[in-house]
Amino acid sequence: MPGIAGIVNGNINTDHKELLVERMLNAITHYDFYTTSHYVDECCALGSVDLSIMNDRRTIYTKDSTLLGVMDGEILNNDDLARELFPNGCGVSLNNDLELSLYLYKIHGRDFVKKLNGSFTIAVMDKKNRRLLIVNDRYGLRPLYYANFKNKFLFCSEVKGILKDSDFDKEIDEASVADFFSFGYILGDKTFFKHVKILPPASILTYQDGKVSVEQYWDFEYKEDYKSSTLHDYFEEFAFLLHQAVNRCIKAGNVIGVPLSGGLDSRMIVGMIDKKYLPIHTFTYGLPECNDLIFARRVSEEIGTLHHEVILRCENFNEYIRKGIFFTDGMISCIHFQTMSILDEMKERVQVALGGILGDVTSGDHLRRSLFSINDRSTLLYALCKYHDIIGEDIRRLLFSNSYYQKIKTIPVESVRHSLIKANAGLSANICDYFDIRERQRRFINYGNINLRSKVEVRTPFFDNDLIDFYLALPPDLRIAQMLYKEVFKRKMPNLAKVPRQSTELPINCSRFQEVLKRAGNVAKWKVERLFHGKVKFPNRKKPTDYDGWFRTCLKDFIEKTLFSKEALSREYFNHGFIRSLTDAHMSGKTNYSHLIGCLVTFELWHSMFIDSSFPMQEVFYPDVYSKRTQ
């Protein structure tokens, strides 16, 4: 995966540092079209892996040789910053984000990061002071993992890079296991390895004299002294900022694509793109004639995009699952790797993808009125834990061995509590918001973009700083049920408001009567299915995937071999008898345990790749690339 890596240690000789940083960079170089660069001296070793799509962001020295930098990501307001620095247009490469960042660092010191709007992780080695500085964007969109052990500091955009150091202790973090089997992802700055952390959002990390310090330079501050709660007072600014955020992500010469679903977030992006940039490419995946394919096709026809469809086939998911776990270091469940189906199509046609992550938060689609009325934080804590728990405490108690369960049973609640403590908000709606953005969006949803970044650059309009600043002052009543969001469609894009969304199968501008009628129809279908004990089934076109059915059919042997191999049955974490019974229940069609089975498969394959093996199975997935590097 494109990214950066580095080592700082005074006790390792230069040759050893160079060998190790090369191994770290090799670990994240998954395709032969990636380019790599690195620099090594007695002080440090820094390097980068790049897609070679955007401006040159490789390892760079300042002209006076005092600063060395590497960068993963982009700065979207680079032109404005360059004009501010050099009003006469000289002295810095306007198309080089890393060089610009180093100049800003020389002027503003570590506070330079506060001026940046984009998605990035930047490492700066200040050679004069023998100090390493690592900063990231406000939202932590570019994961960076780090470890400090045996008088050396290692960092890498993928955990597997750090594992290349033979001195690293692969002790598993029990709290991360508990999180994963509660929420389907890991919370906070934890990873599956006790001695590896992920850099929190809006961080300034400093490593000097063997010590690591991490300071947060920004956080969400909800402005809860709301002056008004009418659509009129907020509508025009919201629409303007949405338009600005989307078009700020499009730069001259870029070939743009949008993964287009039947929902509203990707639709908002394509609808806000200036006509001068059209036609763009759009990509949709799904089961044959699912709502995503049908409604995305209609959106494409309305806008006039170059539309591409990929039909999901069960037989492809054996490969997607293995590669997805490898790409993401096992951070999320394997039932979320369907975006890999459009990777090759996107790589062939576009350079940059505009992703809809955070759109559901910006629109308020994630908010639930049932949580609004909870004024007590302790009550809200347990309500949030229950809402986000994908497995349930009763199942979790049976899933783990008794001894392991006793060690981890309180951890999921404590993980959520630790996140909520940081929330600078008083209203329950805003506290829920904070948790969703800091945890669910960053540690779960964002990994879909990470898979896409293996072949194309990804930009995220809804994480635009100006849009977020506006959002923090927006009353929850205007966010709930996507009220303001839908109004933008109705007034600015009425042609797209007429197209149904995949989850409701109703247009955005539908009447209240249509909503009631549709809801009554859905209830009637549900009652008929219950009456006939599932023997009568109505087509469900709302889902683009069918892991429930795939696990029972073409992936059944794969599931069985993974969960009940000799190695898997030797794991002391689990009650394997219960796993056998729940798997049998799922395979028989009596119940749907696809979420839990997905987590179990992910954890087992992660364990075999990253713990049991002396190195991740890179040569299995990418034999051509691996053989070239080892010759």
XYZ file of C-alpha atoms in Angstrom:
631
model
C 0.000 0.000 0.000
C 1.346 3.493 -0.699
C 2.722 4.983 2.479
C 5.816 5.827 4.483
C 8.221 4.056 6.817
C 11.135 4.997 9.008
C 13.606 4.118 11.739
C 15.316 6.370 14.246
C 18.064 4.830 16.334
C 21.577 5.891 17.197
C 22.770 2.380 18.032
C 22.042 0.730 14.661
C 24.712 1.131 12.029
C 23.817 2.686 8.690
C 23.961 -0.574 6.731
C 21.583 -2.282 9.143
C 19.167 0.657 9.023
C 19.187 0.626 5.239
C 18.488 -3.104 5.108
C 15.627 -2.790 7.598
C 13.964 0.218 5.947
C 14.166 -1.545 2.577
C 12.445 -4.581 4.101
C 9.775 -2.340 5.632
C 9.137 -0.617 2.298
C 9.073 -3.972 0.493
C 6.417 -5.139 2.955
C 4.034 -2.403 1.783
C 4.934 -2.518 -1.921
C 2.127 -4.716 -3.231
C 2.275 -3.989 -6.971
C 5.100 -3.489 -9.431
C 3.776 -0.081 -10.567
C 4.554 1.391 -7.124
C 7.661 3.551 -6.821
C 9.855 3.631 -3.734
C 12.551 5.926 -2.416
C 14.504 6.155 0.816
C 17.327 7.991 2.531
C 19.647 6.586 5.189
C 22.350 8.131 7.359
C 23.733 7.692 10.865
C 20.713 9.530 12.300
C 17.735 7.839 10.663
C 16.266 5.941 7.736
C 13.145 7.311 6.046
C 11.349 6.094 2.940
C 8.113 6.188 0.969
C 6.052 4.068 -1.401
C 3.995 5.945 -3.970
C 1.409 5.265 -6.688
C 3.236 7.655 -9.051
C -0.102 9.287 -9.882
C 0.042 12.649 -8.166
C 2.835 15.173 -7.591
C 6.231 13.895 -6.493
C 5.993 13.209 -2.763
C 9.116 11.150 -2.319
C 11.818 11.545 0.319
C 12.978 15.185 0.226
C 15.759 17.225 1.792
C 15.630 20.978 2.252
C 18.304 22.881 0.374
C 20.295 23.531 3.531
C 20.197 19.768 4.362
C 18.812 20.350 7.873
C 15.376 18.798 7.281
C 14.446 15.470 5.745
C 10.815 14.596 5.046
C 8.532 11.853 3.776
C 4.812 12.118 3.143
C 1.746 9.988 2.544
C -1.291 11.860 1.219
C -2.166 15.289 -0.133
C -2.691 18.906 0.865
C -5.769 20.320 -0.845
C -5.115 23.982 -0.018
C -1.502 23.891 -1.266
C -1.988 26.641 -3.860
C -3.351 29.067 -1.267
C -0.495 28.287 1.115
C 2.146 28.658 -1.601
C 0.749 32.057 -2.618
C 0.811 33.125 1.024
C 4.445 32.067 1.362
C 5.664 33.307 -2.012
C 3.419 36.062 -3.373
C 5.821 36.521 -6.285
C 5.534 32.868 -7.228
C 9.112 31.790 -6.604
C 11.030 29.607 -4.215
C 8.863 26.510 -3.893
C 7.406 23.916 -6.238
C 3.681 24.554 -6.314
C 2.969 20.931 -7.218
C 5.021 19.446 -4.390
C 3.132 19.090 -1.123
C 6.083 17.742 0.838
C 8.462 20.533 -0.108
C 5.768 23.059 0.768
C 5.306 21.371 4.161
C 9.013 21.534 4.937
C 9.076 25.255 4.140
C 6.072 25.786 6.385
C 7.810 23.845 9.145
C 10.875 26.095 8.921
C 8.655 29.161 9.351
C 6.005 27.977 11.821
C 7.656 25.026 13.527
C 5.410 22.164 14.577
C 2.314 24.359 14.292
C 2.636 24.275 10.503
C 0.241 21.316 10.478
C -2.627 23.554 11.660
C -2.559 25.333 8.298
C -3.072 22.186 6.242
C -6.381 21.016 4.782
C -6.214 17.527 3.365
C -5.535 13.879 4.083
C -1.920 13.254 5.048
C 0.768 11.886 7.305
C 4.110 13.736 7.229
C 7.346 12.754 8.951
C 10.051 15.406 9.354
C 13.531 14.609 10.640
C 15.056 17.749 12.130
C 18.709 16.775 11.871
C 20.022 19.823 13.647
C 18.053 18.950 16.792
C 18.083 15.170 16.172
C 14.293 15.195 16.536
C 11.669 13.297 14.559
C 8.280 14.947 14.118
C 5.268 13.094 12.691
C 1.971 14.890 12.045
C -1.306 13.807 10.502
C -4.552 15.409 9.384
C -7.388 16.344 11.714
C -9.222 13.064 11.196
C -6.491 10.408 10.957
C -7.445 9.367 7.431
C -3.988 7.953 6.615
C -3.189 5.277 9.214
C 0.324 5.335 10.617
C 1.519 2.699 13.068
C 4.484 3.092 15.378
C 6.469 1.152 17.961
C 9.155 2.203 20.426
C 11.233 -0.691 21.730
C 14.838 -1.630 22.489
C 16.026 1.950 22.050
C 14.648 2.311 18.533
C 11.573 3.933 17.037
C 9.867 2.427 13.980
C 6.876 3.725 12.037
C 5.068 2.478 8.963
C 1.772 2.943 7.122
C 1.072 -0.768 7.608
C 1.686 -2.871 10.695
C 3.406 -5.559 8.633
C 6.305 -3.189 7.997
C 7.141 -3.014 11.712
C 7.076 -6.820 11.895
C 10.102 -6.877 9.624
C 12.261 -6.069 12.645
C 13.233 -9.426 14.106
C 13.524 -7.842 17.572
C 9.829 -6.959 17.669
C 7.722 -8.771 20.282
C 4.450 -9.997 18.710
C 2.490 -10.034 21.968
C -1.251 -9.858 21.216
C -3.305 -7.062 22.754
C -6.255 -8.611 24.574
C -8.218 -5.352 24.614
C -8.095 -5.235 20.810
C -9.421 -8.794 20.584
C -12.300 -7.794 22.869
C -13.076 -4.717 20.751
C -12.938 -6.668 17.513
C -15.410 -9.301 18.708
C -17.765 -6.620 19.993
C -17.813 -3.938 17.297
C -16.121 -5.604 14.314
C -13.169 -3.197 14.544
C -10.666 -1.894 17.121
C -11.186 1.337 19.074
C -8.812 4.105 20.113
C -5.129 3.870 19.194
C -4.909 0.108 19.752
C -3.899 -2.627 17.291
C -3.811 -6.408 17.620
C -0.195 -6.023 18.759
C 0.302 -4.733 22.281
C 3.455 -2.845 21.306
C 2.120 -1.170 18.146
C -0.106 1.902 18.282
C -1.916 3.809 15.559
C -1.297 7.554 15.490
C -4.454 9.301 16.791
C -6.140 11.989 14.655
C -4.747 15.535 14.710
C -1.500 14.431 16.300
C 1.973 15.907 16.624
C 4.254 13.028 17.579
C 7.774 13.840 18.710
C 10.587 11.332 19.140
C 13.764 12.645 20.746
C 16.380 11.117 23.026
C 14.532 7.798 23.037
C 11.237 9.265 24.267
C 7.884 9.508 22.459
C 5.327 12.229 23.129
C 2.005 12.702 21.313
C 0.118 16.002 21.430
C -3.332 16.625 19.953
C -3.478 19.934 18.038
C -7.216 19.923 17.178
C -10.444 18.231 18.217
C -14.153 18.462 17.517
C -15.698 21.306 19.498
C -19.459 21.439 19.119
C -20.836 24.982 19.313
C -23.975 24.182 21.273
C -25.229 27.731 21.820
C -27.410 27.322 18.735
C -28.905 30.637 17.650
C -31.466 29.182 15.258
C -32.993 25.898 14.178
C -34.529 26.788 10.831
C -33.476 25.321 7.493
C -33.416 28.749 5.892
C -30.640 30.027 8.159
C -28.245 27.221 7.270
C -29.229 26.005 3.816
C -27.259 28.277 1.485
C -23.996 28.023 3.427
C -24.305 24.242 3.676
C -24.924 23.903 -0.061
C -22.018 26.238 -0.852
C -19.607 24.351 1.408
C -20.639 20.982 -0.026
C -19.998 22.292 -3.533
C -16.656 23.799 -2.507
C -15.528 20.628 -0.722
C -16.269 18.390 -3.710
C -14.665 20.615 -6.334
C -11.671 21.347 -4.117
C -10.876 17.637 -4.513
C -10.613 17.945 -8.306
C -7.363 19.279 -9.695
C -6.375 20.040 -13.258
C -5.361 16.966 -15.209
C -6.912 14.464 -12.810
C -9.066 11.685 -14.250
C -11.861 11.399 -11.685
C -14.009 8.463 -10.627
C -16.689 8.008 -7.978
C -17.764 4.671 -6.455
C -21.504 5.226 -6.891
C -24.078 3.365 -4.792
C -27.826 3.726 -4.627
C -27.520 5.842 -1.492
C -27.187 9.581 -1.062
C -23.541 10.290 -0.206
C -21.930 9.302 -3.505
C -24.949 10.833 -5.264
C -24.295 14.127 -3.497
C -20.694 14.069 -4.706
C -21.504 13.471 -8.384
C -24.324 16.019 -8.217
C -22.018 18.713 -6.832
C -19.262 18.301 -9.423
C -18.991 21.322 -11.726
C -20.087 20.634 -15.281
C -16.675 21.660 -16.592
C -15.248 18.456 -15.072
C -17.827 16.163 -16.693
C -18.003 13.473 -17.801
C -16.421 11.611 -14.910
C -16.372 7.859 -14.402
C -18.685 6.143 -11.918
C -18.405 2.578 -10.640
C -21.054 0.412 -8.998
C -20.877 -3.153 -7.694
C -23.597 -5.446 -6.429
C -25.716 -8.539 -6.881
C -27.607 -8.754 -10.181
C -30.465 -6.229 -10.205
C -29.913 -5.084 -6.635
C -31.075 -1.572 -5.780
C -27.543 -0.190 -5.838
C -27.106 -1.159 -9.490
C -30.580 -0.027 -10.536
C -30.600 3.381 -8.836
C -26.927 4.190 -9.481
C -27.606 3.555 -13.166
C -30.400 6.124 -13.066
C -28.196 8.680 -11.290
C -25.515 8.154 -13.925
C -28.045 8.745 -16.704
C -29.215 11.982 -15.048
C -25.665 13.352 -14.661
C -24.176 11.873 -17.824
C -21.271 9.938 -16.308
C -19.227 7.176 -17.913
C -20.744 4.358 -15.884
C -19.238 0.951 -15.137
C -20.911 -1.944 -13.331
C -19.337 -4.966 -11.661
C -21.538 -7.921 -10.747
C -20.401 -9.537 -7.508
C -19.637 -13.237 -7.830
C -19.237 -15.439 -4.791
C -16.318 -17.321 -6.304
C -14.159 -14.149 -6.260
C -14.447 -13.604 -2.530
C -11.968 -16.252 -1.453
C -9.263 -14.035 -2.979
C -10.868 -10.759 -1.806
C -10.998 -11.989 1.780
C -7.346 -13.033 1.924
C -6.044 -9.920 0.189
C -8.315 -7.617 2.169
C -7.087 -8.994 5.489
C -3.513 -8.616 4.298
C -4.066 -5.039 3.051
C -5.794 -3.879 6.245
C -3.626 -5.803 8.736
C -6.799 -7.582 9.888
C -8.318 -4.399 11.322
C -11.876 -5.000 10.049
C -14.045 -8.025 9.295
C -13.699 -9.731 5.926
C -17.380 -9.179 5.099
C -16.523 -5.598 4.118
C -14.104 -6.184 1.247
C -16.529 -5.885 -1.679
C -14.890 -2.624 -2.822
C -12.015 -4.782 -4.041
C -14.288 -5.892 -6.885
C -13.937 -2.507 -8.647
C -10.203 -1.992 -8.060
C -8.998 -3.207 -11.456
C -11.736 -1.332 -13.315
C -10.870 1.884 -11.485
C -7.120 1.480 -11.963
C -7.641 1.088 -15.709
C -9.791 4.211 -16.110
C -9.110 6.816 -13.402
C -6.390 8.318 -11.221
C -8.451 9.721 -8.365
C -11.570 8.413 -6.615
C -13.853 10.678 -4.571
C -15.120 8.666 -1.604
C -18.341 9.242 0.319
C -16.995 8.412 3.778
C -18.533 10.600 6.522
C -21.470 11.520 4.307
C -23.837 9.637 6.614
C -22.570 11.715 9.557
C -22.696 15.028 7.692
C -26.238 14.203 6.638
C -27.319 12.934 10.071
C -28.311 9.511 8.745
C -26.524 7.786 11.629
C -28.350 9.692 14.377
C -31.109 7.960 16.350
C -33.744 9.891 18.287
C -33.772 7.104 20.897
C -30.334 8.307 22.013
C -31.211 12.016 22.002
C -33.259 11.925 25.189
C -30.502 10.275 27.264
C -29.011 12.997 29.443
C -26.920 10.834 31.744
C -23.486 9.936 30.312
C -23.356 6.601 32.080
C -26.705 5.573 30.593
C -25.596 6.859 27.200
C -22.376 4.832 27.464
C -24.224 1.531 27.819
C -26.785 2.499 25.186
C -23.983 3.226 22.702
C -22.228 -0.037 23.531
C -25.426 -1.951 22.857
C -26.160 -0.013 19.665
C -22.705 -0.662 18.156
C -22.290 -4.236 19.443
C -22.598 -6.577 16.439
C -22.447 -9.828 18.445
C -24.018 -9.384 21.878
C -22.760 -10.206 25.362
C -24.611 -13.534 25.620
C -22.944 -14.820 22.448
C -19.550 -13.410 23.444
C -19.696 -15.239 26.795
C -20.102 -18.542 24.944
C -17.684 -17.715 22.126
C -14.557 -17.400 24.260
C -13.049 -19.920 26.615
C -14.091 -19.156 30.170
C -10.605 -18.121 31.273
C -10.168 -15.740 28.316
C -13.659 -14.279 28.668
C -12.998 -13.421 32.311
C -9.972 -11.380 31.229
C -11.738 -9.359 28.536
C -15.422 -9.153 29.505
C -15.328 -5.546 30.747
C -13.014 -4.203 28.073
C -15.537 -3.211 25.326
C -17.405 -0.898 27.691
C -14.132 0.597 28.903
C -13.008 1.195 25.310
C -16.173 3.168 24.583
C -15.918 4.997 27.911
C -12.351 6.030 27.111
C -13.518 7.483 23.781
C -16.487 9.364 25.254
C -14.370 10.982 27.970
C -12.638 13.000 25.253
C -15.882 14.288 23.714
C -16.077 18.064 24.038
C -19.878 18.107 23.873
C -22.842 18.285 26.217
C -25.726 17.070 24.056
C -26.177 13.331 23.608
C -26.523 13.743 19.839
C -23.116 15.407 19.632
C -21.483 12.860 21.913
C -22.795 10.093 19.649
C -21.453 12.064 16.687
C -18.031 12.317 18.253
C -17.844 8.577 18.861
C -18.975 7.797 15.337
C -16.393 10.044 13.674
C -13.448 9.255 15.957
C -14.066 5.523 16.102
C -16.488 4.054 13.551
C -15.550 6.273 10.622
C -11.793 6.280 11.272
C -11.222 2.723 12.483
C -13.864 0.983 10.341
C -15.377 2.821 7.351
C -12.037 4.364 6.378
C -10.550 0.954 5.610
C -12.698 0.743 2.486
C -10.734 3.742 1.213
C -7.494 2.052 2.245
C -8.295 -0.861 -0.064
C -9.039 1.565 -2.903
C -5.747 3.378 -2.271
C -3.863 0.260 -3.233
C -4.489 1.233 -6.880
C -5.887 4.781 -7.068
C -5.618 7.988 -5.069
C -8.662 8.666 -2.852
C -9.990 12.046 -1.748
C -12.745 12.538 0.820
C -14.863 15.680 0.282
C -16.964 15.265 3.436
C -13.809 15.578 5.566
C -13.091 19.055 4.222
C -12.051 21.311 7.114
C -14.408 24.172 6.199
C -17.361 21.802 5.886
C -16.581 20.169 9.245
C -16.270 23.552 10.966
C -19.752 24.456 9.695
C -21.128 21.076 10.705
C -19.951 21.526 14.308
C -22.266 24.546 14.613
C -25.272 22.805 13.021
C -28.154 21.983 15.434
C -28.858 18.236 15.761
C -32.511 18.814 14.879
C -31.425 19.821 11.379
C -29.151 16.792 11.046
C -31.610 14.129 12.177
C -33.238 12.153 9.362
C -30.998 13.954 6.850
C -33.289 16.972 6.932
C -30.854 19.614 5.647
C -29.087 17.123 3.383
C -32.328 16.176 1.618
C -33.216 19.834 1.227
C -30.052 20.351 -0.830
C -31.172 17.607 -3.195
C -34.676 18.992 -3.490
C -33.609 22.577 -4.218
C -30.271 22.193 -5.988
C -30.596 18.779 -7.676
C -34.303 18.015 -8.171
C -33.487 15.543 -10.954
C -31.494 13.419 -8.487
C -34.124 13.823 -5.759
C -36.538 11.887 -7.993
C -34.310 8.802 -8.039
C -35.130 6.364 -5.190
C -32.474 5.486 -2.627
C -31.554 1.861 -2.157
C -32.456 1.553 1.548
C -36.028 2.891 1.333
C -36.809 2.337 -2.374
C -38.454 5.772 -2.286
C -37.388 9.050 -3.925
C -35.979 11.779 -1.708
C -38.887 14.077 -2.520
C -41.565 11.462 -1.797
C -44.722 12.378 0.109
C -45.558 11.348 3.669
C -48.315 9.137 2.245
C -45.769 7.253 0.093
C -43.603 6.644 3.160
C -46.537 5.264 5.179
C -47.652 3.069 2.298
C -44.157 1.655 1.789
C -43.723 0.966 5.483
C -47.053 -0.854 5.607
C -46.012 -2.995 2.664
C -42.740 -3.931 4.328
C -44.536 -4.924 7.537
C -46.968 -7.061 5.563
C -44.106 -8.896 3.821
C -42.377 -9.501 7.143
C -45.560 -10.978 8.663
C -46.085 -13.305 5.707
C -42.504 -14.588 5.958
C -42.943 -15.228 9.683
C -46.293 -16.925 9.145
C -44.751 -19.419 6.721
C -41.540 -19.824 8.799
C -39.313 -18.520 6.029
C -40.670 -20.880 3.354
C -42.103 -17.841 1.567
C -39.413 -15.257 0.831
C -39.781 -11.896 -0.872
C -36.808 -10.646 -2.915
C -34.537 -8.313 -0.933
C -32.850 -6.013 -3.399
C -31.601 -3.609 -0.742
C -28.377 -5.537 -0.135
C -25.554 -5.403 -2.709
C -23.917 -8.459 -1.108
C -25.025 -11.819 0.281
C -22.394 -13.055 2.731
C -25.166 -14.849 4.607
C -25.855 -17.047 1.580
C -22.277 -17.171 0.264
C -21.012 -18.622 3.543
C -23.551 -21.452 3.085
C -22.679 -22.155 -0.545
C -19.496 -21.464 -2.502
C -17.541 -20.225 0.540
C -18.674 -23.053 2.809
C -15.568 -25.227 2.318
C -13.339 -22.182 2.748
C -15.079 -21.335 6.041
C -14.840 -24.894 7.316
C -11.154 -25.277 6.453
C -10.306 -21.913 7.998
C -12.194 -22.257 11.291
C -11.561 -25.949 11.951
C -8.012 -26.508 10.803
C -5.566 -28.064 13.251
C -3.997 -24.641 13.810
C -7.328 -22.915 14.402
C -8.484 -25.520 16.894
C -5.292 -25.020 18.893
C -6.157 -21.377 19.664
C -6.826 -20.959 23.350
C -9.007 -17.877 22.956
C -12.178 -19.680 21.934
C -14.759 -22.270 22.874
C -14.421 -24.313 19.684
C -17.462 -26.456 20.477
C -19.634 -23.350 20.404
C -18.034 -22.185 17.158
C -18.889 -25.591 15.667
C -22.519 -25.344 16.765
C -23.038 -21.767 15.560
C -21.409 -22.595 12.220
C -23.695 -25.610 11.806
C -26.708 -23.464 12.695
C -25.718 -20.916 10.077
C -25.037 -23.502 7.387
C -28.452 -25.081 7.990
C -30.179 -21.754 7.416
C -31.683 -21.673 10.908
C -30.042 -18.354 11.732
C -27.666 -15.777 10.319
C -24.270 -15.635 12.008
C -22.451 -14.088 9.039
C -21.133 -11.137 11.093
C -19.612 -13.383 13.744
C -18.307 -15.929 11.238
C -16.719 -13.065 9.291
C -14.908 -11.877 12.430
C -13.753 -15.406 13.247
C -12.440 -16.007 9.726
C -10.674 -12.630 9.740
C -9.002 -13.238 13.092
C -7.893 -16.758 12.164
C -6.415 -15.719 8.814
C -4.771 -12.670 10.429
C -3.296 -14.962 13.076
C -1.913 -17.355 10.483
C -0.427 -14.512 8.381
C 0.978 -12.258 11.090
C 1.594 -14.451 14.145
C 2.174 -18.034 13.004
C 4.223 -17.094 9.958
C 7.631 -15.491 10.215
C 6.415 -12.935 7.655
C 3.042 -11.946 6.141
C 2.127 -14.011 3.093
C 3.065 -11.337 0.581
C 4.724 -13.748 -1.807
C 1.486 -15.777 -2.020
C -0.602 -12.798 -3.122
C 1.957 -11.043 -5.301
C 4.433 -13.690 -6.555
C 5.668 -11.607 -9.511
C 6.443 -8.554 -7.402
C 7.950 -10.613 -4.589
C 10.222 -12.629 -6.891
C 11.591 -9.428 -8.479
C 12.519 -8.035 -5.071
C 14.270 -11.179 -3.858
C 16.370 -11.791 -6.958
